[in-house]
mmCIF file with all atom_site columns, N, CA and C and ligand atoms in Angstrom:
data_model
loop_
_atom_site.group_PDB
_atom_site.id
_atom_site.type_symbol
_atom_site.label_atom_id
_atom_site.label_alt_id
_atom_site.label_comp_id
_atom_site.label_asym_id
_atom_site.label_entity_id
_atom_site.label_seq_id
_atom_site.pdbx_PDB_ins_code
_atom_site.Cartn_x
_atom_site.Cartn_y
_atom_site.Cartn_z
_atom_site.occupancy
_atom_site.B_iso_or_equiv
_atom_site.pdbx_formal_charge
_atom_site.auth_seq_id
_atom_site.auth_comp_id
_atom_site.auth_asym_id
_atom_site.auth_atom_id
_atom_site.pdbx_PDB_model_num
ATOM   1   N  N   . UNK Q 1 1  ? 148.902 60.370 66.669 1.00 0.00 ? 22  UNK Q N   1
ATOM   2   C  CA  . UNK Q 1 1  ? 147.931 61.303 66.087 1.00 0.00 ? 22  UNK Q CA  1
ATOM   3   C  C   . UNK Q 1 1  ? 147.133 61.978 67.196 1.00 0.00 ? 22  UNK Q C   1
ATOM   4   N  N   . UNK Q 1 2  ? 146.694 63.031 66.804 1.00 0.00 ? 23  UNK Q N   1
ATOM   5   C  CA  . UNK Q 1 2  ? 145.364 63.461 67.735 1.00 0.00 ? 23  UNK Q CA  1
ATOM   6   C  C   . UNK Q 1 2  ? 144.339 62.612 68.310 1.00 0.00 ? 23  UNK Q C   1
ATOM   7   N  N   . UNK Q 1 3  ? 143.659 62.117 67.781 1.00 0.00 ? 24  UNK Q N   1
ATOM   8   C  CA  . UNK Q 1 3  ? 143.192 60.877 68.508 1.00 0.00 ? 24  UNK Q CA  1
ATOM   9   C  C   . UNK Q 1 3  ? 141.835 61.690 68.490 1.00 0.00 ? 24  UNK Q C   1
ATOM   10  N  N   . UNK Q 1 4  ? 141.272 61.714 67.783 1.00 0.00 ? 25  UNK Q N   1
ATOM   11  C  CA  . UNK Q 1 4  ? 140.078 62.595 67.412 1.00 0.00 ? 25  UNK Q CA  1
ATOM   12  C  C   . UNK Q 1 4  ? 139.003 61.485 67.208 1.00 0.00 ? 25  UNK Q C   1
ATOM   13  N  N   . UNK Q 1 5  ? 139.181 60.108 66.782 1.00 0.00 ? 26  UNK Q N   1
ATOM   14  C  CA  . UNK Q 1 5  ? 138.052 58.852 66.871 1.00 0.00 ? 26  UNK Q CA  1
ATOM   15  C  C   . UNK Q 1 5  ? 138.250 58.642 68.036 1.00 0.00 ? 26  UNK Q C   1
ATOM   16  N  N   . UNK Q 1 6  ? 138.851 59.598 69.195 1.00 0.00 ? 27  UNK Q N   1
ATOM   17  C  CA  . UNK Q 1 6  ? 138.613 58.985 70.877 1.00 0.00 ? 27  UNK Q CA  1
ATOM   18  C  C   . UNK Q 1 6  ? 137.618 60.062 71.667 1.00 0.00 ? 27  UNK Q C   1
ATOM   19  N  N   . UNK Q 1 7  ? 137.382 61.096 70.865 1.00 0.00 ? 28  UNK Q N   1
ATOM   20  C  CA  . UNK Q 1 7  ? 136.165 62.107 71.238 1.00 0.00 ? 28  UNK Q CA  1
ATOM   21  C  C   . UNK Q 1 7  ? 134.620 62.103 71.675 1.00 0.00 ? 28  UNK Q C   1
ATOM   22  N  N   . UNK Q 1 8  ? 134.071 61.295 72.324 1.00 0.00 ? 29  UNK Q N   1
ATOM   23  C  CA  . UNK Q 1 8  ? 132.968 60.617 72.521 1.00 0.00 ? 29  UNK Q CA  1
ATOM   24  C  C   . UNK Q 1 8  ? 131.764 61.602 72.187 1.00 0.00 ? 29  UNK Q C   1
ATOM   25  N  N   . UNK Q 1 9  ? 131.152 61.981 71.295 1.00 0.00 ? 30  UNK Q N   1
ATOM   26  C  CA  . UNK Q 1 9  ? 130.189 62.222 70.827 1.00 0.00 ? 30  UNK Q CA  1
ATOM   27  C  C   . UNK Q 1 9  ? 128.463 61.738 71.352 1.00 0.00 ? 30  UNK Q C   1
ATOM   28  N  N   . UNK Q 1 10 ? 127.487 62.561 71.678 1.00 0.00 ? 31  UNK Q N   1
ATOM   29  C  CA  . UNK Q 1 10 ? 126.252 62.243 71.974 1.00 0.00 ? 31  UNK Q CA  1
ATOM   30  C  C   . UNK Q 1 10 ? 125.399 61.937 70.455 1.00 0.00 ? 31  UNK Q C   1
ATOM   31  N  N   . UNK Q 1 11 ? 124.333 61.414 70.326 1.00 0.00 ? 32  UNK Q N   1
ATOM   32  C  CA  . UNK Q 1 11 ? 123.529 61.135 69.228 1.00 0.00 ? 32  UNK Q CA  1
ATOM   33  C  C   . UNK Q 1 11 ? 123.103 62.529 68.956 1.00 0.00 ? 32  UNK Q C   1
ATOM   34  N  N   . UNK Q 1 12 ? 122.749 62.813 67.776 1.00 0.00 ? 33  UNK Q N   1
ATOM   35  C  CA  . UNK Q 1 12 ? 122.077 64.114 67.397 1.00 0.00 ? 33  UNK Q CA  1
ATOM   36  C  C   . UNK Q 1 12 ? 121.377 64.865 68.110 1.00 0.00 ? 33  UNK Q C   1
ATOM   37  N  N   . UNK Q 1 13 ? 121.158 65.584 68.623 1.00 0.00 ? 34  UNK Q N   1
ATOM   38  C  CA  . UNK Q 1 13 ? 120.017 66.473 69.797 1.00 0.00 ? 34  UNK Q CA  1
ATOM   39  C  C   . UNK Q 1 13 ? 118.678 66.617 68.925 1.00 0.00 ? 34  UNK Q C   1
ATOM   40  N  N   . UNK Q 1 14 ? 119.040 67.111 67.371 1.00 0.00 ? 35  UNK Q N   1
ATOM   41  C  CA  . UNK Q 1 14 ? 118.023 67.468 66.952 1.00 0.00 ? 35  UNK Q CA  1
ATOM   42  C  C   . UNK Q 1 14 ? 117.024 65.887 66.414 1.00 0.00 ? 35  UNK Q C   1
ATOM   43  N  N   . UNK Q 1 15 ? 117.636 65.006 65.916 1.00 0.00 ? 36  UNK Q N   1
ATOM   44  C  CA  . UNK Q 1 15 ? 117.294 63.706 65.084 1.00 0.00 ? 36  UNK Q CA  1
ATOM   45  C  C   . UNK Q 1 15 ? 117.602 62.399 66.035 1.00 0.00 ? 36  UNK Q C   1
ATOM   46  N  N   . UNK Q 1 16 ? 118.559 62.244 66.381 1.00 0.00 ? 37  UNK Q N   1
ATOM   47  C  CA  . UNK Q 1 16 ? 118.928 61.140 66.986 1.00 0.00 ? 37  UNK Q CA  1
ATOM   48  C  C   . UNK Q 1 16 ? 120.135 60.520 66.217 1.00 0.00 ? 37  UNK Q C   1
ATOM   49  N  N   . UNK Q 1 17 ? 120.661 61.390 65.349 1.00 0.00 ? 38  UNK Q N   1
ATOM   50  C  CA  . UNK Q 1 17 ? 121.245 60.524 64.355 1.00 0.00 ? 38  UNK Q CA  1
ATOM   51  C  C   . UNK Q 1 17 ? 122.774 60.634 64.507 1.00 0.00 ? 38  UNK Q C   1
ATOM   52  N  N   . UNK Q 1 18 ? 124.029 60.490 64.126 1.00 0.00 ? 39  UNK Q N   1
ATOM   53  C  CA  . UNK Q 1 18 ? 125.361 59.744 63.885 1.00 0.00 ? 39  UNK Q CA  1
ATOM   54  C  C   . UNK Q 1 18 ? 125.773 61.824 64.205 1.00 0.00 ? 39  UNK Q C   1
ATOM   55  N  N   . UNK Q 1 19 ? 126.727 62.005 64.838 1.00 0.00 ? 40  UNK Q N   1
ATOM   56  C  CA  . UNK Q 1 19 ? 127.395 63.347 65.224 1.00 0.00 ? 40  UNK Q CA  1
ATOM   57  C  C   . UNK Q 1 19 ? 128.936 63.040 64.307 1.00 0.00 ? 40  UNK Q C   1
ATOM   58  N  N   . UNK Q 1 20 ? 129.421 64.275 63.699 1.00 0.00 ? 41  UNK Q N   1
ATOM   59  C  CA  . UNK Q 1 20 ? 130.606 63.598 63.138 1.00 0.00 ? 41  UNK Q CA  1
ATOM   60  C  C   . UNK Q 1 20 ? 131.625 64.779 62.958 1.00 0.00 ? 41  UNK Q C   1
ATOM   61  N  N   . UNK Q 1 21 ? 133.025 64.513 63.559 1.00 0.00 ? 42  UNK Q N   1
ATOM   62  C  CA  . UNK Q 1 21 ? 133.960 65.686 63.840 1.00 0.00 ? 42  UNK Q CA  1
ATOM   63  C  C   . UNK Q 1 21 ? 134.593 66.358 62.128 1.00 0.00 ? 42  UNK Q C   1
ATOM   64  N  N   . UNK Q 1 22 ? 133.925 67.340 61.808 1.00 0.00 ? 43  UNK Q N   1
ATOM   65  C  CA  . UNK Q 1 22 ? 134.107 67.631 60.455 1.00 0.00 ? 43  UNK Q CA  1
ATOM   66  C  C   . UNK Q 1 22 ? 134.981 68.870 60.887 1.00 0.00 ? 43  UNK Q C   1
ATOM   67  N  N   . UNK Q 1 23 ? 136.552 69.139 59.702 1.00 0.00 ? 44  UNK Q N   1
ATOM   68  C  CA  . UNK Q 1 23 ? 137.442 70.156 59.896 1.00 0.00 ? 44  UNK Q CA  1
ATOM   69  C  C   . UNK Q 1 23 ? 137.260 70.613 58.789 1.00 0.00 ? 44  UNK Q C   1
ATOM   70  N  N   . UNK Q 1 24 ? 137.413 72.451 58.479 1.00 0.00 ? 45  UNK Q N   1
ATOM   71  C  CA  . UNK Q 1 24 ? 137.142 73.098 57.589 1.00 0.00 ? 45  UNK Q CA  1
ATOM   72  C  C   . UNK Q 1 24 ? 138.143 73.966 57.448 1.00 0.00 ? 45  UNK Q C   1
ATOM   73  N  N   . UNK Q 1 25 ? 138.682 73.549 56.569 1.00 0.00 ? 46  UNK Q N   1
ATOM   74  C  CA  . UNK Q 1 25 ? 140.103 75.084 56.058 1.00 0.00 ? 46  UNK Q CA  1
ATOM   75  C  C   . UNK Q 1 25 ? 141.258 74.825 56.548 1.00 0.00 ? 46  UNK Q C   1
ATOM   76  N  N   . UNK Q 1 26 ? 141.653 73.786 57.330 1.00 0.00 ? 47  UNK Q N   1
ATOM   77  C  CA  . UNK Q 1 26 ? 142.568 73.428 58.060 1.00 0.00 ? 47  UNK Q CA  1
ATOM   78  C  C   . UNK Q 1 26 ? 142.828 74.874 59.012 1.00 0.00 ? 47  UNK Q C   1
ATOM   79  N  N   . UNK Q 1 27 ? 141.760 75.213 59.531 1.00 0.00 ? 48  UNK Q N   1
ATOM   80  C  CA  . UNK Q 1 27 ? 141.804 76.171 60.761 1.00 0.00 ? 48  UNK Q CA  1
ATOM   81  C  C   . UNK Q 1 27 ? 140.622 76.025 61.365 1.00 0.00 ? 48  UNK Q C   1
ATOM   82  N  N   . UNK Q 1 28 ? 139.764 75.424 61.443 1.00 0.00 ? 49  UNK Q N   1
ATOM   83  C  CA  . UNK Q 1 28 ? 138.487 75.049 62.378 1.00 0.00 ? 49  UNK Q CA  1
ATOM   84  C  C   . UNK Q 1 28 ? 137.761 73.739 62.498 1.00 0.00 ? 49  UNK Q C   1
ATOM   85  N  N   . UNK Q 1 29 ? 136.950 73.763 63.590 1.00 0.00 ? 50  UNK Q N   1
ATOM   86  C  CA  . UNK Q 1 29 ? 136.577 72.242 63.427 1.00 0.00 ? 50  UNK Q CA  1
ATOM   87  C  C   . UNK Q 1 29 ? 134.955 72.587 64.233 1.00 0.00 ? 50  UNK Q C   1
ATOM   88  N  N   . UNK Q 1 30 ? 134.369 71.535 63.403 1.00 0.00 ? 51  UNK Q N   1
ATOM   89  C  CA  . UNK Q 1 30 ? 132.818 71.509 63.889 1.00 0.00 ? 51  UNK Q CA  1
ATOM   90  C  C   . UNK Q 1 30 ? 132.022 70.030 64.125 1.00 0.00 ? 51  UNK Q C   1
ATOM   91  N  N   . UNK Q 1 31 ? 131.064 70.081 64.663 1.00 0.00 ? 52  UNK Q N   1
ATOM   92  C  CA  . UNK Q 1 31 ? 130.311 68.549 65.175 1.00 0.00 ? 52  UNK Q CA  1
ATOM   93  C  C   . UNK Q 1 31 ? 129.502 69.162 64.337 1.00 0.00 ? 52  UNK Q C   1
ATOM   94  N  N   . UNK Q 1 32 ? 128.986 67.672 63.465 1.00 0.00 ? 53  UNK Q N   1
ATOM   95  C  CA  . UNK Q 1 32 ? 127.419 68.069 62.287 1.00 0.00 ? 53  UNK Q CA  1
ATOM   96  C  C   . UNK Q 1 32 ? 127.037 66.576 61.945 1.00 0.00 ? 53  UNK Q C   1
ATOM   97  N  N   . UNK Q 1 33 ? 125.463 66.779 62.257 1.00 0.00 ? 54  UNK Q N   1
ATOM   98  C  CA  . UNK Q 1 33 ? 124.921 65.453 62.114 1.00 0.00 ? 54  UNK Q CA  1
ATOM   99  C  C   . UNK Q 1 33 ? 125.036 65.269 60.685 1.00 0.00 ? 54  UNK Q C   1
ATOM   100 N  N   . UNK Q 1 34 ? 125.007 63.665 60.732 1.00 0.00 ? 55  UNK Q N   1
ATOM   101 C  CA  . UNK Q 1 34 ? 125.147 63.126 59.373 1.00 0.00 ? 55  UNK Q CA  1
ATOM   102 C  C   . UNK Q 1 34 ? 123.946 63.352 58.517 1.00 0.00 ? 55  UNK Q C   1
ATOM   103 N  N   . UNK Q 1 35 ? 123.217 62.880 59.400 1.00 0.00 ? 56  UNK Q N   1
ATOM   104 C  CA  . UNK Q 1 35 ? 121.515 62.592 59.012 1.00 0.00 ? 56  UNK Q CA  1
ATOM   105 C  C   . UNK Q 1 35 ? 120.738 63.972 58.254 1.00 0.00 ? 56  UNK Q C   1
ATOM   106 N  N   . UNK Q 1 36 ? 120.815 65.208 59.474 1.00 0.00 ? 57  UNK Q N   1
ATOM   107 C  CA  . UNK Q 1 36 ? 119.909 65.703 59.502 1.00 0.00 ? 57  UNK Q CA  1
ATOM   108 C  C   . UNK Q 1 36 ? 120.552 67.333 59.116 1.00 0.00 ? 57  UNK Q C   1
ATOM   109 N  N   . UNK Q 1 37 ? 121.965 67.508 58.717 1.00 0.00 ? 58  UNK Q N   1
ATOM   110 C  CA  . UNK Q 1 37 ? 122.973 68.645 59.170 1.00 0.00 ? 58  UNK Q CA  1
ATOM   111 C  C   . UNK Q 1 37 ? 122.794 69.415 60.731 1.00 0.00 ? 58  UNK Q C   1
ATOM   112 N  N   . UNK Q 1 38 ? 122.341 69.597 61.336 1.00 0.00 ? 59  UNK Q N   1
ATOM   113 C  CA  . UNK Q 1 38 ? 122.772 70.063 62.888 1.00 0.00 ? 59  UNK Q CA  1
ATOM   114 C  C   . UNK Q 1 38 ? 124.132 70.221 63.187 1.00 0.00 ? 59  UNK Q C   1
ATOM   115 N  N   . UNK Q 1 39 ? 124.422 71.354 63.188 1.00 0.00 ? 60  UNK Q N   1
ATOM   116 C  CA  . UNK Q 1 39 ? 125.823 71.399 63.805 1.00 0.00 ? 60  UNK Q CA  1
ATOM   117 C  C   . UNK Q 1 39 ? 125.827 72.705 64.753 1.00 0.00 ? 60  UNK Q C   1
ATOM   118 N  N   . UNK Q 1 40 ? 127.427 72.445 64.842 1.00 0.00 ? 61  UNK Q N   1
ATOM   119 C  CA  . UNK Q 1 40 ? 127.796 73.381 66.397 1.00 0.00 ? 61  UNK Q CA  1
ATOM   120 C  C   . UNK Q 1 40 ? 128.361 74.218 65.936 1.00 0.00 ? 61  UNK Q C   1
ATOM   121 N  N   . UNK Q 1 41 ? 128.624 75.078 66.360 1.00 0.00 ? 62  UNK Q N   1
ATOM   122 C  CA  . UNK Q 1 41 ? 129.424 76.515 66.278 1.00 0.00 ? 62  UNK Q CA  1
ATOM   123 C  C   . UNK Q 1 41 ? 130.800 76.282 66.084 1.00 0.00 ? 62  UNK Q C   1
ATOM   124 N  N   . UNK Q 1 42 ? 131.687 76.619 64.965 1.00 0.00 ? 63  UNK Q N   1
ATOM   125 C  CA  . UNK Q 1 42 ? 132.636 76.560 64.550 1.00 0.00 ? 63  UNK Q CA  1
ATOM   126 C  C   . UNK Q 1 42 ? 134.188 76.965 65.734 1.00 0.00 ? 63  UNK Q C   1
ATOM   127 N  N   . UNK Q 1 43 ? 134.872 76.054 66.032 1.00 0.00 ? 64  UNK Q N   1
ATOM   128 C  CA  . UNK Q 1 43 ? 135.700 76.462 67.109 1.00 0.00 ? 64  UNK Q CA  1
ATOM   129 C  C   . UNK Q 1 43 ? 137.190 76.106 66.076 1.00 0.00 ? 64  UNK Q C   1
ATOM   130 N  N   . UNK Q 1 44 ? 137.858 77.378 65.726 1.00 0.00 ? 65  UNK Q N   1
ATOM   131 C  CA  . UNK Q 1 44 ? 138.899 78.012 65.273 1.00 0.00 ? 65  UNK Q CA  1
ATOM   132 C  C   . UNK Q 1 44 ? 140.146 76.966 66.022 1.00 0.00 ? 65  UNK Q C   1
ATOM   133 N  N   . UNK Q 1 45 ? 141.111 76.520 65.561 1.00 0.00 ? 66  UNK Q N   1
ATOM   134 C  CA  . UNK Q 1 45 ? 142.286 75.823 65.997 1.00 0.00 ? 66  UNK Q CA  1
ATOM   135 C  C   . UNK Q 1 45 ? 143.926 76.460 65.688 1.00 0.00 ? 66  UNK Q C   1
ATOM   136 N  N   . UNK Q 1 46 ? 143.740 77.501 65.220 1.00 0.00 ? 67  UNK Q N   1
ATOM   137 C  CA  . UNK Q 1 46 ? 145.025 78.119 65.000 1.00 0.00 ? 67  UNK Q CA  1
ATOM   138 C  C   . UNK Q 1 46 ? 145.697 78.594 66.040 1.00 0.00 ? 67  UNK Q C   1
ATOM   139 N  N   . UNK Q 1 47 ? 146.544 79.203 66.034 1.00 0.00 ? 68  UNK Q N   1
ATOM   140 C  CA  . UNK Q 1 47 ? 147.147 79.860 67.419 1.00 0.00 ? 68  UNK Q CA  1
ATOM   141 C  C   . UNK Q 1 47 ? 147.620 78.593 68.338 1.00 0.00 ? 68  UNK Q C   1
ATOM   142 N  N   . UNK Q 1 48 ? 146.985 78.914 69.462 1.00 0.00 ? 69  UNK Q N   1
ATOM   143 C  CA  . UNK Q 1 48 ? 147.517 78.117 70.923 1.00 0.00 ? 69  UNK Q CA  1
ATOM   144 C  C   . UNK Q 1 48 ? 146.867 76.941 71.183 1.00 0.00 ? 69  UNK Q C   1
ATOM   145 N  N   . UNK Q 1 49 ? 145.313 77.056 70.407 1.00 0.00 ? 70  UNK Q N   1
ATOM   146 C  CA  . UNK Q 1 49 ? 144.678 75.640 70.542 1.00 0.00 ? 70  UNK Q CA  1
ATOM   147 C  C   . UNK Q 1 49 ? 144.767 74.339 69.381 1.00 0.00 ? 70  UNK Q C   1
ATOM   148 N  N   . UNK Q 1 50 ? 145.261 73.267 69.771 1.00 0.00 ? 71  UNK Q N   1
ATOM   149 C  CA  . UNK Q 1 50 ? 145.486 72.555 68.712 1.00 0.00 ? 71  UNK Q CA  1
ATOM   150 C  C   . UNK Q 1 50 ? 144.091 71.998 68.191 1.00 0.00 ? 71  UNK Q C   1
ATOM   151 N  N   . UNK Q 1 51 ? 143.916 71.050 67.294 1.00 0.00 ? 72  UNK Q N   1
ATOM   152 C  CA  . UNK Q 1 51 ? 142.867 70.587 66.311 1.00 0.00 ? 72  UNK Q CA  1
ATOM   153 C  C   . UNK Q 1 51 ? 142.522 69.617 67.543 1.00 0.00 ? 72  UNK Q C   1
ATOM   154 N  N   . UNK Q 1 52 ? 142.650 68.911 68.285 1.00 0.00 ? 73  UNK Q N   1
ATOM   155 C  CA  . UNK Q 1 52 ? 142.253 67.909 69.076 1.00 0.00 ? 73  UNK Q CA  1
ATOM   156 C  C   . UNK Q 1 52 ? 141.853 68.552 70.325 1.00 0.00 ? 73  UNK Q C   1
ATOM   157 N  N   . UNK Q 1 53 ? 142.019 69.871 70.805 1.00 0.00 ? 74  UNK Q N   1
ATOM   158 C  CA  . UNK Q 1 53 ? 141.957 70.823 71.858 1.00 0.00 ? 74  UNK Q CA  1
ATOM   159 C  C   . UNK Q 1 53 ? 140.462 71.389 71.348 1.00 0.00 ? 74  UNK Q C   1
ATOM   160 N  N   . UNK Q 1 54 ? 140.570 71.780 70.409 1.00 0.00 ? 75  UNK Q N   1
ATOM   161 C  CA  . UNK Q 1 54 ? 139.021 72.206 69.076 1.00 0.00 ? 75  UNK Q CA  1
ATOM   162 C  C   . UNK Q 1 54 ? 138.069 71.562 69.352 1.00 0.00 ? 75  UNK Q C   1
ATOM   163 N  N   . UNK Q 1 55 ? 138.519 70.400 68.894 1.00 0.00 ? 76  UNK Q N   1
ATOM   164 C  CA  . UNK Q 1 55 ? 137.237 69.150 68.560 1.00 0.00 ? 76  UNK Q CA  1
ATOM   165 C  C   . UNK Q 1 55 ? 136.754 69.221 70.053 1.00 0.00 ? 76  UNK Q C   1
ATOM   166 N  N   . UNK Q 1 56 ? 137.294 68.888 70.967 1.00 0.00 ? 77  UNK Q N   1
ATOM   167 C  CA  . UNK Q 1 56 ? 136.997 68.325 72.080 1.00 0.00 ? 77  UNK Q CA  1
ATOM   168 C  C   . UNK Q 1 56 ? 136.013 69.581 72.513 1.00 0.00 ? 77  UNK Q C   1
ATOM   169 N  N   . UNK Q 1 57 ? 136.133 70.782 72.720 1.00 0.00 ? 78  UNK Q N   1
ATOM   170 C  CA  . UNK Q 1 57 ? 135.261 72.126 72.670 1.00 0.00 ? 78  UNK Q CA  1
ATOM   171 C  C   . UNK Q 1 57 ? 134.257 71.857 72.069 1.00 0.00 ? 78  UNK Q C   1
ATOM   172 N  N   . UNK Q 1 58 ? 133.749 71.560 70.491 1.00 0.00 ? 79  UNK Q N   1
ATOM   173 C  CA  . UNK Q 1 58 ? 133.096 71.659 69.630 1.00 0.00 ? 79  UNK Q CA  1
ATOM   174 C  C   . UNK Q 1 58 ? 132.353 70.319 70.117 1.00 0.00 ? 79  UNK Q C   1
ATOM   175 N  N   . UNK Q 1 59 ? 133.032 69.233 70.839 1.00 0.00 ? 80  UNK Q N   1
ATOM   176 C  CA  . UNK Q 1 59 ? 132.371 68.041 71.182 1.00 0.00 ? 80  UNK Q CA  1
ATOM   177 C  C   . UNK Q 1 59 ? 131.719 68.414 72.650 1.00 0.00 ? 80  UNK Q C   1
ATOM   178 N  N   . UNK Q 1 60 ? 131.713 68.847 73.595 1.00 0.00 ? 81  UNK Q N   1
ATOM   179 C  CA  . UNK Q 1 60 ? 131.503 69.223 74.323 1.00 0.00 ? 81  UNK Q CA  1
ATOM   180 C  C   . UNK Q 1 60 ? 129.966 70.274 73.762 1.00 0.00 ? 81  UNK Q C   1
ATOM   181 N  N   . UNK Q 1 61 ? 130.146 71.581 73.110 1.00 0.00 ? 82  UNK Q N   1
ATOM   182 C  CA  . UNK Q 1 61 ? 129.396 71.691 72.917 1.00 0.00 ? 82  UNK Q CA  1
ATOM   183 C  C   . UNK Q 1 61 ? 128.127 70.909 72.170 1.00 0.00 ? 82  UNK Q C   1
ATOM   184 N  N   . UNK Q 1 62 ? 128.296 70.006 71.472 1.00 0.00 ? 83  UNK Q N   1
ATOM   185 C  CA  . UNK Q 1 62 ? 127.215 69.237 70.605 1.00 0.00 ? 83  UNK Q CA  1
ATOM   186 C  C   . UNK Q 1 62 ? 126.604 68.381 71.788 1.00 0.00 ? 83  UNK Q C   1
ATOM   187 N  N   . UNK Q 1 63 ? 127.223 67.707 72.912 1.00 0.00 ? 84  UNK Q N   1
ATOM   188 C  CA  . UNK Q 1 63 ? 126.512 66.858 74.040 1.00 0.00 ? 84  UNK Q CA  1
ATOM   189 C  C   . UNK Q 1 63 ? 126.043 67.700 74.851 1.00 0.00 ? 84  UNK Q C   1
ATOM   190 N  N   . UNK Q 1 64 ? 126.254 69.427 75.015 1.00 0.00 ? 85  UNK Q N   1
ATOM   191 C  CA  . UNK Q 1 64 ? 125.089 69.750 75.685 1.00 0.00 ? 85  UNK Q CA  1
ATOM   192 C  C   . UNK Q 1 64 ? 124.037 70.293 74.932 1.00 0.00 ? 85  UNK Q C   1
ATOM   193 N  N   . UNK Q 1 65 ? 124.136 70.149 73.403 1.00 0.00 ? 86  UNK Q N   1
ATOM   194 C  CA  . UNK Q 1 65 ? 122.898 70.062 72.586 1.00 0.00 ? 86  UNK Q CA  1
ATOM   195 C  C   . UNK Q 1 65 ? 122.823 71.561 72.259 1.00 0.00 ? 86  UNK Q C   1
ATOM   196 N  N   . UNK Q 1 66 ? 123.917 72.095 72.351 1.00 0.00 ? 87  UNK Q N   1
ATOM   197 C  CA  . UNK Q 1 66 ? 124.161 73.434 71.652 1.00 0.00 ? 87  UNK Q CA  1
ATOM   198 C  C   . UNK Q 1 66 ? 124.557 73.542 70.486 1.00 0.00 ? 87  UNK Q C   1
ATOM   199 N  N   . UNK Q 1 67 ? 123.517 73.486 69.360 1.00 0.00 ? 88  UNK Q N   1
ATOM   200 C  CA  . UNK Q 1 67 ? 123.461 72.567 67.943 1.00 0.00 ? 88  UNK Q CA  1
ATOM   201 C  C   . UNK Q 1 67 ? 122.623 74.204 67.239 1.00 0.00 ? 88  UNK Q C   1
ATOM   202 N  N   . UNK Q 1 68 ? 122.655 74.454 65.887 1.00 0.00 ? 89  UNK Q N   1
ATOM   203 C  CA  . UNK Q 1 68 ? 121.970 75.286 65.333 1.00 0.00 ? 89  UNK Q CA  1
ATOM   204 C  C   . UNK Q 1 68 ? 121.296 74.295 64.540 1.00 0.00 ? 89  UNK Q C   1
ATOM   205 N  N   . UNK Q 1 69 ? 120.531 74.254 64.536 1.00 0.00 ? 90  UNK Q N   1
ATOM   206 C  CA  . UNK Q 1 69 ? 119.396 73.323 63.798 1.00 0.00 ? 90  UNK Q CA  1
ATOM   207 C  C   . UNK Q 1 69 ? 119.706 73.743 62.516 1.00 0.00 ? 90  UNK Q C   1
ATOM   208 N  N   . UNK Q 1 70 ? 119.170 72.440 61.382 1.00 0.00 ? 91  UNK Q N   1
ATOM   209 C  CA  . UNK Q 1 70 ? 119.958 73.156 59.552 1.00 0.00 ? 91  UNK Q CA  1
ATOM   210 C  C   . UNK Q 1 70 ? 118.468 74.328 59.275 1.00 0.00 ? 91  UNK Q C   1
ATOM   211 N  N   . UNK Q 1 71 ? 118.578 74.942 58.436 1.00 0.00 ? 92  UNK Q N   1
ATOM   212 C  CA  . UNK Q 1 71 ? 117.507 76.093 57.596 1.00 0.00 ? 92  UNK Q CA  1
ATOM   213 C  C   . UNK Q 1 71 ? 117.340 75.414 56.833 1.00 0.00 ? 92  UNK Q C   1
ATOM   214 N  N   . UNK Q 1 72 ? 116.324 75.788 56.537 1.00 0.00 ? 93  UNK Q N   1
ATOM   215 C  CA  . UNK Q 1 72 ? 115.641 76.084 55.219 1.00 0.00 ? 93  UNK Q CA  1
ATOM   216 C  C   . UNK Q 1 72 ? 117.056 75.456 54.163 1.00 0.00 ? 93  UNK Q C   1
ATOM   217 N  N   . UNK Q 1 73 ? 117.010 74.780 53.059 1.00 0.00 ? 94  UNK Q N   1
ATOM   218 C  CA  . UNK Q 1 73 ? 117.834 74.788 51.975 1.00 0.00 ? 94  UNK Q CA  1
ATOM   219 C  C   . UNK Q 1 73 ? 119.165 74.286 52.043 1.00 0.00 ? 94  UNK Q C   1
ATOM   220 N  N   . UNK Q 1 74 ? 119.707 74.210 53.139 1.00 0.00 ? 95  UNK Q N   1
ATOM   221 C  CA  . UNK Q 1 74 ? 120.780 74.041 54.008 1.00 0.00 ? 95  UNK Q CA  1
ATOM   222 C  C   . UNK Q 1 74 ? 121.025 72.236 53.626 1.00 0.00 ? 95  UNK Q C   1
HETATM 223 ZN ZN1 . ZN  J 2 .  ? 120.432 65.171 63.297 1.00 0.00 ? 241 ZN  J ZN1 1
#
């Protein structure tokens, strides 16, 4: 498999809380706290980059705390 529970994840930037590799549409993948929703910017896996090539981007971004904090209602 991809091996996507081998992606080492930082604690929440915004909360402190559980980071978790969530895939959407079976064409993208995002880091989003459990706790608090915080997540990262959606990184697309179709084409040339595979889903484990994604995550690892999307994981990368969440440990340098490049997170959109949740809104309002969210
Ligand atoms: Zn959080």
């Amino acid at each position: 498999m991809d091996g996507l529970e081998n992606i080492y994840l930082e604690d929440c930037p915004c909360c402190g809380g559980v980071g978790s590799i969530e895939e959407e549409g079976g064409w993208c993948v995002y880091i989003q706290c459990l706790d608090c929703g915080a997540h990262t910017s959606a990184i697309s896996y179709d084409g040339q980059t595979t889903l484990y090539e994604a995550a690892k981007l999307a994981a990368d971004n969440w440990n340098a705390r490049k997170v959109h904090a949740p809104g309002p209602g969210e």
